[in-house]
PDB file of C-alpha atoms in Angstrom:
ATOM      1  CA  UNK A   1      -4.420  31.954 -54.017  1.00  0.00           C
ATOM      2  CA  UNK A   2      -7.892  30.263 -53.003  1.00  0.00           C
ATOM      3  CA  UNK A   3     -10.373  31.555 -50.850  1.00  0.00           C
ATOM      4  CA  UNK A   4     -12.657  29.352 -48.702  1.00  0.00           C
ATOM      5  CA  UNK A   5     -16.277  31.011 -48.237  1.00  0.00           C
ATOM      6  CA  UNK A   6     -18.620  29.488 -45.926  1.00  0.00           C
ATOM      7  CA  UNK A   7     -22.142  31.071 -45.477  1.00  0.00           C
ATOM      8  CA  UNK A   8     -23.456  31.151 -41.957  1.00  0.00           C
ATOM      9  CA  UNK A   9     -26.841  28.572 -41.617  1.00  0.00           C
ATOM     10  CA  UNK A  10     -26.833  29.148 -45.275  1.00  0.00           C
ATOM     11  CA  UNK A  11     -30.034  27.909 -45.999  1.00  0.00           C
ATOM     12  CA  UNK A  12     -32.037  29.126 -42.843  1.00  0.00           C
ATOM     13  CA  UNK A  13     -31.292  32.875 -44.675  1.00  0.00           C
ATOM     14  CA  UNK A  14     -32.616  32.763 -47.641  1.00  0.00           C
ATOM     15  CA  UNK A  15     -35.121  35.302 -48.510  1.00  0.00           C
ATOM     16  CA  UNK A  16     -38.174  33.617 -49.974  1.00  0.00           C
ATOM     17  CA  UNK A  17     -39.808  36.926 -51.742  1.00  0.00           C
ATOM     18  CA  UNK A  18     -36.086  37.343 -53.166  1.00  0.00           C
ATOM     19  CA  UNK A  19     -35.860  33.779 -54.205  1.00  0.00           C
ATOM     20  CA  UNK A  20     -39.014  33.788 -55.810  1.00  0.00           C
ATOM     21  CA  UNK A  21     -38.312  36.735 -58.043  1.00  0.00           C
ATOM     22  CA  UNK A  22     -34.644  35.516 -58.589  1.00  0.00           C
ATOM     23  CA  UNK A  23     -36.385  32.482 -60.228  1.00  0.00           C
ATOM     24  CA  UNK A  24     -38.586  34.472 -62.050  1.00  0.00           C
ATOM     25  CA  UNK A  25     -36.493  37.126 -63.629  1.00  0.00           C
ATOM     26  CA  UNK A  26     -32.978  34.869 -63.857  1.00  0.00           C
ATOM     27  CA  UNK A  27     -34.416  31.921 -64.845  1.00  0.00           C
ATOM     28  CA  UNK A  28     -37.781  32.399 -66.271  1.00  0.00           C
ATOM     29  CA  UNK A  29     -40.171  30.335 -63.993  1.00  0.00           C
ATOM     30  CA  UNK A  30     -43.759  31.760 -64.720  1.00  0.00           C
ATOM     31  CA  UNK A  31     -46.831  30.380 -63.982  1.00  0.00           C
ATOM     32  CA  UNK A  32     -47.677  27.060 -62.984  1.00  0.00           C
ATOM     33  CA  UNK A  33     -43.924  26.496 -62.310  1.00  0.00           C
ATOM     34  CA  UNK A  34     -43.450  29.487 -60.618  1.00  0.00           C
ATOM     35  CA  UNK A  35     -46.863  28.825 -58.576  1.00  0.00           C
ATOM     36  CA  UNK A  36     -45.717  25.205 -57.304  1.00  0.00           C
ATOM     37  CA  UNK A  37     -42.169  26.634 -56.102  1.00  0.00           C
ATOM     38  CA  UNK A  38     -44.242  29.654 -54.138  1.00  0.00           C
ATOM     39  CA  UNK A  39     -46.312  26.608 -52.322  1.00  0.00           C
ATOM     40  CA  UNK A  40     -43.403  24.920 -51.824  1.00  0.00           C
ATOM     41  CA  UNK A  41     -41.452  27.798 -50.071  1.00  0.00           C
ATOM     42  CA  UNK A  42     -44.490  29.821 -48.401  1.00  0.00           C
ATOM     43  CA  UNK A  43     -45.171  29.830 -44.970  1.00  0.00           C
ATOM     44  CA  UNK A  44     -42.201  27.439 -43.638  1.00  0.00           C
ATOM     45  CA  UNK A  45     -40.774  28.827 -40.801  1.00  0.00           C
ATOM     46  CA  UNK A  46     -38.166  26.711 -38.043  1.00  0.00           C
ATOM     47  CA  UNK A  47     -38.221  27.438 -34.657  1.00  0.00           C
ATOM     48  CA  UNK A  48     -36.444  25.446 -31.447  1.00  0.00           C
ATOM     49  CA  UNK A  49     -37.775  24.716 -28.289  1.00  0.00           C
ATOM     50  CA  UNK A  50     -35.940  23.900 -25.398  1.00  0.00           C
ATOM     51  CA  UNK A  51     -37.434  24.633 -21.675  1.00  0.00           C
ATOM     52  CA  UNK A  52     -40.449  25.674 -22.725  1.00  0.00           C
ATOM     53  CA  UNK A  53     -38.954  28.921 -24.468  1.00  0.00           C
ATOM     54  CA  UNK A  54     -39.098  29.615 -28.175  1.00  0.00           C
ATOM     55  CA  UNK A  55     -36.394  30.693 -30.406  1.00  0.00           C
ATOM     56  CA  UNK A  56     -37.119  33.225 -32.603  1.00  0.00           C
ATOM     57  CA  UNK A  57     -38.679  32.240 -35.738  1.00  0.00           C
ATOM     58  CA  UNK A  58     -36.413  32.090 -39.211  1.00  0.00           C
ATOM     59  CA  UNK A  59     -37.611  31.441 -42.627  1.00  0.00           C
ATOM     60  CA  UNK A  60     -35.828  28.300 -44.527  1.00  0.00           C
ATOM     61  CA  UNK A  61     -35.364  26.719 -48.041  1.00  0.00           C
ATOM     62  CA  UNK A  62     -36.900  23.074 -46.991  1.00  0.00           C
ATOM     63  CA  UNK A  63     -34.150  20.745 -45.883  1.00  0.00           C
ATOM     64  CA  UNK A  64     -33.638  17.351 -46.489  1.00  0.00           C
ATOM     65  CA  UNK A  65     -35.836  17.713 -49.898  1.00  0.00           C
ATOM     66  CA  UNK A  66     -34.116  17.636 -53.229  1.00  0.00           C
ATOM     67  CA  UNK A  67     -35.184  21.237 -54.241  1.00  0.00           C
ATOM     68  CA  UNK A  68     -33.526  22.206 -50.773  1.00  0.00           C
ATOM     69  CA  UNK A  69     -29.661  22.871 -52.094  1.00  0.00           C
ATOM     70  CA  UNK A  70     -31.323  23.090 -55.812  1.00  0.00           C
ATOM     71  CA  UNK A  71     -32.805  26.090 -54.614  1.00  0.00           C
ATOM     72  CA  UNK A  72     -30.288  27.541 -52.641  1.00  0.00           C
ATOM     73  CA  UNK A  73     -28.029  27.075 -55.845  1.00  0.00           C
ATOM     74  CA  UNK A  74     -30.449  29.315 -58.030  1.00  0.00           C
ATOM     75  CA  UNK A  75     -30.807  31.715 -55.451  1.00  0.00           C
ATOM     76  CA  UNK A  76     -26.992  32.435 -55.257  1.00  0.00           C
ATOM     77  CA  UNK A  77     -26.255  32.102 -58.777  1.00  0.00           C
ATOM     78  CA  UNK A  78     -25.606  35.846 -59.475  1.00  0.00           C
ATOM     79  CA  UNK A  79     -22.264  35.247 -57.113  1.00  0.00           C
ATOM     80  CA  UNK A  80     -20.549  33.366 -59.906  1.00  0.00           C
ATOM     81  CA  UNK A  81     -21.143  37.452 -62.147  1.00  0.00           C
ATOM     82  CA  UNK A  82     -19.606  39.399 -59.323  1.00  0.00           C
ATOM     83  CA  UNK A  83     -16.196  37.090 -59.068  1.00  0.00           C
ATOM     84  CA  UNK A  84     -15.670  36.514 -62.983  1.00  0.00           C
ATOM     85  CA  UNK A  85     -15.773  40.151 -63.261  1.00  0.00           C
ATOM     86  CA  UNK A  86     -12.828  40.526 -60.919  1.00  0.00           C
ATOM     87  CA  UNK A  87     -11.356  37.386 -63.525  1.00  0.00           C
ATOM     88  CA  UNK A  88     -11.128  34.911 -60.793  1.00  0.00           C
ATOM     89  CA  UNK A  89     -12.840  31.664 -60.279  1.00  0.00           C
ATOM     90  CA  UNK A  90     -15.693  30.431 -58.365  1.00  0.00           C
ATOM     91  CA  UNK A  91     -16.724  26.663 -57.480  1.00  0.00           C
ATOM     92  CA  UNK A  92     -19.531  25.959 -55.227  1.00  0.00           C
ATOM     93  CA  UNK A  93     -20.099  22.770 -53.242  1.00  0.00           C
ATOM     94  CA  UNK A  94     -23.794  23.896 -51.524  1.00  0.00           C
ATOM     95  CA  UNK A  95     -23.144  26.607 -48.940  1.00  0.00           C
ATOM     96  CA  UNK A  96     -19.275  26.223 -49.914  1.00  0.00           C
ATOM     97  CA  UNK A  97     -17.265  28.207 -52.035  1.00  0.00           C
ATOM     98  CA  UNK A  98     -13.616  28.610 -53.512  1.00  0.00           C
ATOM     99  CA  UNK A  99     -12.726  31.719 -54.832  1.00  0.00           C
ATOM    100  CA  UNK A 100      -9.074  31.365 -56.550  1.00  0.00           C
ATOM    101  CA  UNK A 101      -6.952  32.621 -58.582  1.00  0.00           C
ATOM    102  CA  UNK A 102      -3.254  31.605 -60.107  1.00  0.00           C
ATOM    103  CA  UNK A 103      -0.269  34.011 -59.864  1.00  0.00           C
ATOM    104  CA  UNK A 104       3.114  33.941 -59.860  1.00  0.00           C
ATOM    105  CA  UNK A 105       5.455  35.740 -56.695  1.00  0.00           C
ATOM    106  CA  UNK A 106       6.005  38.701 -58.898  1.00  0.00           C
ATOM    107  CA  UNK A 107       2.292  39.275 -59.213  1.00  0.00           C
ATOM    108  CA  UNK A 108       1.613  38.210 -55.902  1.00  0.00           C
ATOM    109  CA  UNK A 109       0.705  41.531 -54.449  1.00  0.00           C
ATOM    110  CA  UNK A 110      -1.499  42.806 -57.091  1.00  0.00           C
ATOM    111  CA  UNK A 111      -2.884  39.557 -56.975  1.00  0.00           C
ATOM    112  CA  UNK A 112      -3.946  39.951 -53.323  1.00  0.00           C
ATOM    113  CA  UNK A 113      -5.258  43.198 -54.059  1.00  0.00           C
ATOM    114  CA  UNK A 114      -7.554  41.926 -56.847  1.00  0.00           C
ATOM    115  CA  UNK A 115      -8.474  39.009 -53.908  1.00  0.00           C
ATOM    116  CA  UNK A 116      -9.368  41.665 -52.122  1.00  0.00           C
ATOM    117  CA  UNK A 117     -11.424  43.675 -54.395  1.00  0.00           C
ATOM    118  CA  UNK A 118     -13.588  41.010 -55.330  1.00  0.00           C
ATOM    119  CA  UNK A 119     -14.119  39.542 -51.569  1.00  0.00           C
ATOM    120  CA  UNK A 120     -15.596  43.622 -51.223  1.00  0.00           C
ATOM    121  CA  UNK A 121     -17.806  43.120 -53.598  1.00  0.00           C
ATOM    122  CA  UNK A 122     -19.293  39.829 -52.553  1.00  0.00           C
ATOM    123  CA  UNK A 123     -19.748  41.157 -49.429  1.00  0.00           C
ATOM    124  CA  UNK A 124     -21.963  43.938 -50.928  1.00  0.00           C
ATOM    125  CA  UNK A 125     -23.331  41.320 -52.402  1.00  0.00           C
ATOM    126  CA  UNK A 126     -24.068  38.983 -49.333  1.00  0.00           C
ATOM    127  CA  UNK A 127     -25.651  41.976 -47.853  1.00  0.00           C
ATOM    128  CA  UNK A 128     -27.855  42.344 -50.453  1.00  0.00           C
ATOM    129  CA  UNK A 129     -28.605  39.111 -50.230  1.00  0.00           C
ATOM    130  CA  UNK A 130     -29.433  38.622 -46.476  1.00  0.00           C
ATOM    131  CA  UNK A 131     -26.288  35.883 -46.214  1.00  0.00           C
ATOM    132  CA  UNK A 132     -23.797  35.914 -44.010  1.00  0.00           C
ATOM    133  CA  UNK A 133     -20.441  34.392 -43.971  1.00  0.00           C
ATOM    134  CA  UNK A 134     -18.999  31.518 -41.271  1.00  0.00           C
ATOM    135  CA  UNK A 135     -15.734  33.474 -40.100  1.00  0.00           C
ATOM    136  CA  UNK A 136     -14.713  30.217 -38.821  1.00  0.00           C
ATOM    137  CA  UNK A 137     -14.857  28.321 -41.657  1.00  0.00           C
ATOM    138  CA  UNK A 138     -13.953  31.164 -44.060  1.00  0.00           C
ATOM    139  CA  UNK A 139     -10.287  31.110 -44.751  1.00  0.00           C
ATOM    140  CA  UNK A 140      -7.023  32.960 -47.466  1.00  0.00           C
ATOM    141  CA  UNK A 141      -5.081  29.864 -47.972  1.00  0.00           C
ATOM    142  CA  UNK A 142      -2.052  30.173 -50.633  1.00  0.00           C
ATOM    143  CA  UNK A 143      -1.206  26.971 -52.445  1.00  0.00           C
ATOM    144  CA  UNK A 144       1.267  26.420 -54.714  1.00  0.00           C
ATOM    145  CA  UNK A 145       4.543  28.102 -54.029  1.00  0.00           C
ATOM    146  CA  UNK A 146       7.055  29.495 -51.502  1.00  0.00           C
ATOM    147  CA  UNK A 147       5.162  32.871 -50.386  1.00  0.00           C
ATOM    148  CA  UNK A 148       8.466  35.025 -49.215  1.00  0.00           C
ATOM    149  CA  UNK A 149       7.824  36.315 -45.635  1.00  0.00           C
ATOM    150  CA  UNK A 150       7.581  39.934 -46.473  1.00  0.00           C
ATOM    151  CA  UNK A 151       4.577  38.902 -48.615  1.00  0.00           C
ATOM    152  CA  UNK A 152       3.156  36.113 -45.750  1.00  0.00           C
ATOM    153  CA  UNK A 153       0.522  38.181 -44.272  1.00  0.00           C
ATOM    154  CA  UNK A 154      -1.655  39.399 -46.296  1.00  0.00           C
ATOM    155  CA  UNK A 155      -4.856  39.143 -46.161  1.00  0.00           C
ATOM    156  CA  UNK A 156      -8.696  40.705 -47.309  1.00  0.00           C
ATOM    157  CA  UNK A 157     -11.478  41.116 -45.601  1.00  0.00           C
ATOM    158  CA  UNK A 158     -15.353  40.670 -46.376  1.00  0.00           C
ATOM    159  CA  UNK A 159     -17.163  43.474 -44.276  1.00  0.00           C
ATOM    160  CA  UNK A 160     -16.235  42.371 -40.527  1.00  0.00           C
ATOM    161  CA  UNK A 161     -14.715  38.939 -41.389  1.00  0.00           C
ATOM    162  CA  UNK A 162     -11.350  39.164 -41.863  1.00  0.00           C
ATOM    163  CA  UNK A 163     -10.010  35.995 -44.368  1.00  0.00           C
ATOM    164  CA  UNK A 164      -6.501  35.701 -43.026  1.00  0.00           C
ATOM    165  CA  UNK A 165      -3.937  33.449 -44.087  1.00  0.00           C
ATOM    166  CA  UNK A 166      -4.740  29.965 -42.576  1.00  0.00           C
ATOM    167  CA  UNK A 167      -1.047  28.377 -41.955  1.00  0.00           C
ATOM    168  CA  UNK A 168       0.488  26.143 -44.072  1.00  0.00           C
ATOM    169  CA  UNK A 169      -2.640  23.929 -44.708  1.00  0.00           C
ATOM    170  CA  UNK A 170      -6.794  24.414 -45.528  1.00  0.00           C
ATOM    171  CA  UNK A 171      -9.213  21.965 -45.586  1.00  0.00           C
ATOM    172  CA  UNK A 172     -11.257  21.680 -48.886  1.00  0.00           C
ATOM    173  CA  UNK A 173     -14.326  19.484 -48.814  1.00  0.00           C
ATOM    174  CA  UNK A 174     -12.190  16.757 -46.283  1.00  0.00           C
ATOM    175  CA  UNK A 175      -8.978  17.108 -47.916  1.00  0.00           C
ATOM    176  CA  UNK A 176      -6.146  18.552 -46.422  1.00  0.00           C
ATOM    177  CA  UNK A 177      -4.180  20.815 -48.672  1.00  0.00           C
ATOM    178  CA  UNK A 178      -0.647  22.017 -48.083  1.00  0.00           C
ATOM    179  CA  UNK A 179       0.744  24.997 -49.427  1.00  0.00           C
ATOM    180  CA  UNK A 180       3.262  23.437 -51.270  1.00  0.00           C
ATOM    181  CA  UNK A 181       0.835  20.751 -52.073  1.00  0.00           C
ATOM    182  CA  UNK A 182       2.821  17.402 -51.389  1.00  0.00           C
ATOM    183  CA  UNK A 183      -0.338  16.233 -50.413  1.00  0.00           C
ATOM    184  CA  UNK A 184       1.653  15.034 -46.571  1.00  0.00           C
ATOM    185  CA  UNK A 185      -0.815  16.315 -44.508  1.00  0.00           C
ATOM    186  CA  UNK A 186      -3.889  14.918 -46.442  1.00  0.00           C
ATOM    187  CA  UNK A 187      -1.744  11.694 -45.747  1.00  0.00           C
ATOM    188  CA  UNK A 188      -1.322  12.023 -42.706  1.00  0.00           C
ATOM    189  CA  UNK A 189      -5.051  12.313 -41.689  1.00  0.00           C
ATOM    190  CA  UNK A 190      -6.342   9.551 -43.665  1.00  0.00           C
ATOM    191  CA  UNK A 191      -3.619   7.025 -42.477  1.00  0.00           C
ATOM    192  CA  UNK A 192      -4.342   8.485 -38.795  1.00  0.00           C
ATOM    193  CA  UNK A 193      -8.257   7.707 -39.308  1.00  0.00           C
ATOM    194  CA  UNK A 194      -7.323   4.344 -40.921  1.00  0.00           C
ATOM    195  CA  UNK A 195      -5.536   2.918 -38.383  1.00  0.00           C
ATOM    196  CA  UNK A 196      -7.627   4.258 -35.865  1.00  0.00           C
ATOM    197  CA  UNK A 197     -10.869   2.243 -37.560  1.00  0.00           C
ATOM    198  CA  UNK A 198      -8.430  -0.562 -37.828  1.00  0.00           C
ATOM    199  CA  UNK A 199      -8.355  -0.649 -33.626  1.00  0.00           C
ATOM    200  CA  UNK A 200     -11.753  -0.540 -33.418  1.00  0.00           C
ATOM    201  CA  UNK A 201     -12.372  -3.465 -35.699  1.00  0.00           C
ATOM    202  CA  UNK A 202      -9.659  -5.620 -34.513  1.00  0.00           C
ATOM    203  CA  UNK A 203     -11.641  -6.240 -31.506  1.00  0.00           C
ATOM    204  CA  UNK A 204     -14.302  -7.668 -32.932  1.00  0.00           C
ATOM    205  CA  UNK A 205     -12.885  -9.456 -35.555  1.00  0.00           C
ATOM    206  CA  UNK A 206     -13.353 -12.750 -33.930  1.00  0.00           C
ATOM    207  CA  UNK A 207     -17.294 -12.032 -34.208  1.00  0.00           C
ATOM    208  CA  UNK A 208     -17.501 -11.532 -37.404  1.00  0.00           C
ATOM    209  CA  UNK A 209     -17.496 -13.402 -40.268  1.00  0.00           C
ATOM    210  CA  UNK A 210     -15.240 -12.877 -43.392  1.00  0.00           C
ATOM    211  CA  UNK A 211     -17.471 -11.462 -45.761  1.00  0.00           C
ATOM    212  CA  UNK A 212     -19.057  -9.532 -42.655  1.00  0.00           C
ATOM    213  CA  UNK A 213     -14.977  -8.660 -41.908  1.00  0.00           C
ATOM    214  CA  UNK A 214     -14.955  -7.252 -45.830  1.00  0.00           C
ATOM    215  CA  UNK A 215     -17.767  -5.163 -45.633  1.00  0.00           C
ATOM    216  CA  UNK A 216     -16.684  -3.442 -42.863  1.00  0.00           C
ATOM    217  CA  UNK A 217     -13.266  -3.029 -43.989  1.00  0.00           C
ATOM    218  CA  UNK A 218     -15.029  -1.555 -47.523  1.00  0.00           C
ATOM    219  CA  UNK A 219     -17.499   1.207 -45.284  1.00  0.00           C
ATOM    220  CA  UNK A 220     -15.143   2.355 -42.939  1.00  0.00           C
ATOM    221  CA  UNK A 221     -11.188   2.232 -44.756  1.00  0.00           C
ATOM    222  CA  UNK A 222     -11.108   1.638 -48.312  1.00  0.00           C
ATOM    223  CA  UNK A 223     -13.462   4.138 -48.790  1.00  0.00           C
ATOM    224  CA  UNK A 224     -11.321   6.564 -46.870  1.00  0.00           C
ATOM    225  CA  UNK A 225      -8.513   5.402 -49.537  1.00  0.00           C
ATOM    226  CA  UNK A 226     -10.087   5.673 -52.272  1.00  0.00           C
ATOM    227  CA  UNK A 227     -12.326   9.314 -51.464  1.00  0.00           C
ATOM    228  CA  UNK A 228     -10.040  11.753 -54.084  1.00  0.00           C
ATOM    229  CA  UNK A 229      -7.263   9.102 -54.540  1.00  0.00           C
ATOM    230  CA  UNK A 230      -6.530  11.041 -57.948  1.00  0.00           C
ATOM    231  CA  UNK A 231      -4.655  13.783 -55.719  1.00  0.00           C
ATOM    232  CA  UNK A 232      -2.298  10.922 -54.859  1.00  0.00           C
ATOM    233  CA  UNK A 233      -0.554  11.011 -58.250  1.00  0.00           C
ATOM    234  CA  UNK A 234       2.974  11.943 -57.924  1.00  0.00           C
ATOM    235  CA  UNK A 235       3.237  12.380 -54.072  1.00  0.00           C
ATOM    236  CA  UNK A 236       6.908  11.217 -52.885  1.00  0.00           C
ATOM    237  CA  UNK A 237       7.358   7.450 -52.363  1.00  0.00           C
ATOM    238  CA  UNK A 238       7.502   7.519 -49.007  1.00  0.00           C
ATOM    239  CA  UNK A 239       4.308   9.129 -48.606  1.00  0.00           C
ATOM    240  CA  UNK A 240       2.880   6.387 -50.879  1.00  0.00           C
ATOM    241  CA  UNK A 241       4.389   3.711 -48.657  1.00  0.00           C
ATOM    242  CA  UNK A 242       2.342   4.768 -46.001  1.00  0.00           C
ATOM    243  CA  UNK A 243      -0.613   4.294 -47.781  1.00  0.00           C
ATOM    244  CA  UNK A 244      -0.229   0.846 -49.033  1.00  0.00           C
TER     245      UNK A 244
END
């Protein structure tokens, strides 16, 4: 069972005063340290103007800086405390996170019920924390087995976002994972953008020079074939086939 967390505008959220005393109690940044990171962070605000009328004004980590998603890291590190105490798993890509946890059927429904307990407390958490989570984006996929139907539905919920079961496939980071995880769908979508790259380029192949014809072949499909080609190993022949 994996959950699939997405923070709403993650990073225009963060709390600067609570950032800057996460970094100096969690992680021990005093003094001159702690002094360049308060410059860094004071004062920037983001607003949008369209029609002559102002948004209202948000505070933001810095974006597009290296310290941006360093900083958003640190400030959410505590999260990683609140799910191992429930023994479950986080990984965090930036603003993305899996929460999961391997069961077996029998177990299933206690499982779900520890799923639950822990998604509670990270929303406690959240609150705490001035996030908010992307119900859009945040999804209860099961991976792995054959759920039976009487077990199908279930779901938790963090405060008002309910994480419901997301069909037979979630996508992770651009790959497509199946619930049996035969890896088909995943397939599917990067043999559909192939091809579909492929069409573009063939009209202009005449234009283009061979080495020019490479590179372009390299950018926009090999690279498609070769992002996670590990997952690959042991999919069904057929499904192989239609890669090569």
């Amino acid at each position: 069972m994996m959950g699939l967390l997405d923070f709403s505008a993650a990073f225009d959220w963060v709390d600067h005063s609570l950032l800057l005393k996460r970094l100096q109690l969690n992680f021990g940044f005093v003094d001159t340290v702690l002094c360049w990171l308060t410059f860094f962070v004071t004062g920037r605000t983001q607003q949008i103007q369209y029609d002559g009328q102002l948004s209202p004004t948000t505070s933001v980590v810095p974006q597009g800086s290296v310290l941006g998603p360093l900083l958003f890291v640190l400030y959410t590190a505590e999260l990683s405390q609140v799910v191992t105490a429930h023994g479950l798993t986080l990984h965090q890509y930036a603003d993305d996170y899996q929460i999961y946890i391997t069961t077996s059927i029998i177990d299933a429904l206690a499982s779900v019920s520890r799923f639950a307990g822990c998604i509670d407390d990270v929303a406690v958490w959240m609150s705490a924390s001035r996030l908010r989570l992307n119900p859009t984006k945040t999804k209860n996929p099961m991976a792995g087995v054959q759920v039976p139907s009487g077990q199908d539905r279930h779901s938790a919920c963090a405060g008002s976002v309910n994480l419901s079961q997301s069909g037979n496939t979630a996508r992770d980071l651009g790959v497509f994972i199946d619930r049996s995880l035969t890896m088909s769908d995943h397939v599917a979508a990067v043999c559909r953008a192939a091809f579909l790259q492929l069409r573009q380029l063939r009209r202009i192949t005449h234009s283009l020079t061979v080495d020019a014809a490479k590179s372009l072949l390299q950018a926009f499909i090999t690279c498609r074939l070769d992002c996670c080609n590990s997952l690959f190993s042991g999919i069904m022949d057929s499904l192989f086939r239609r890669l090569q």
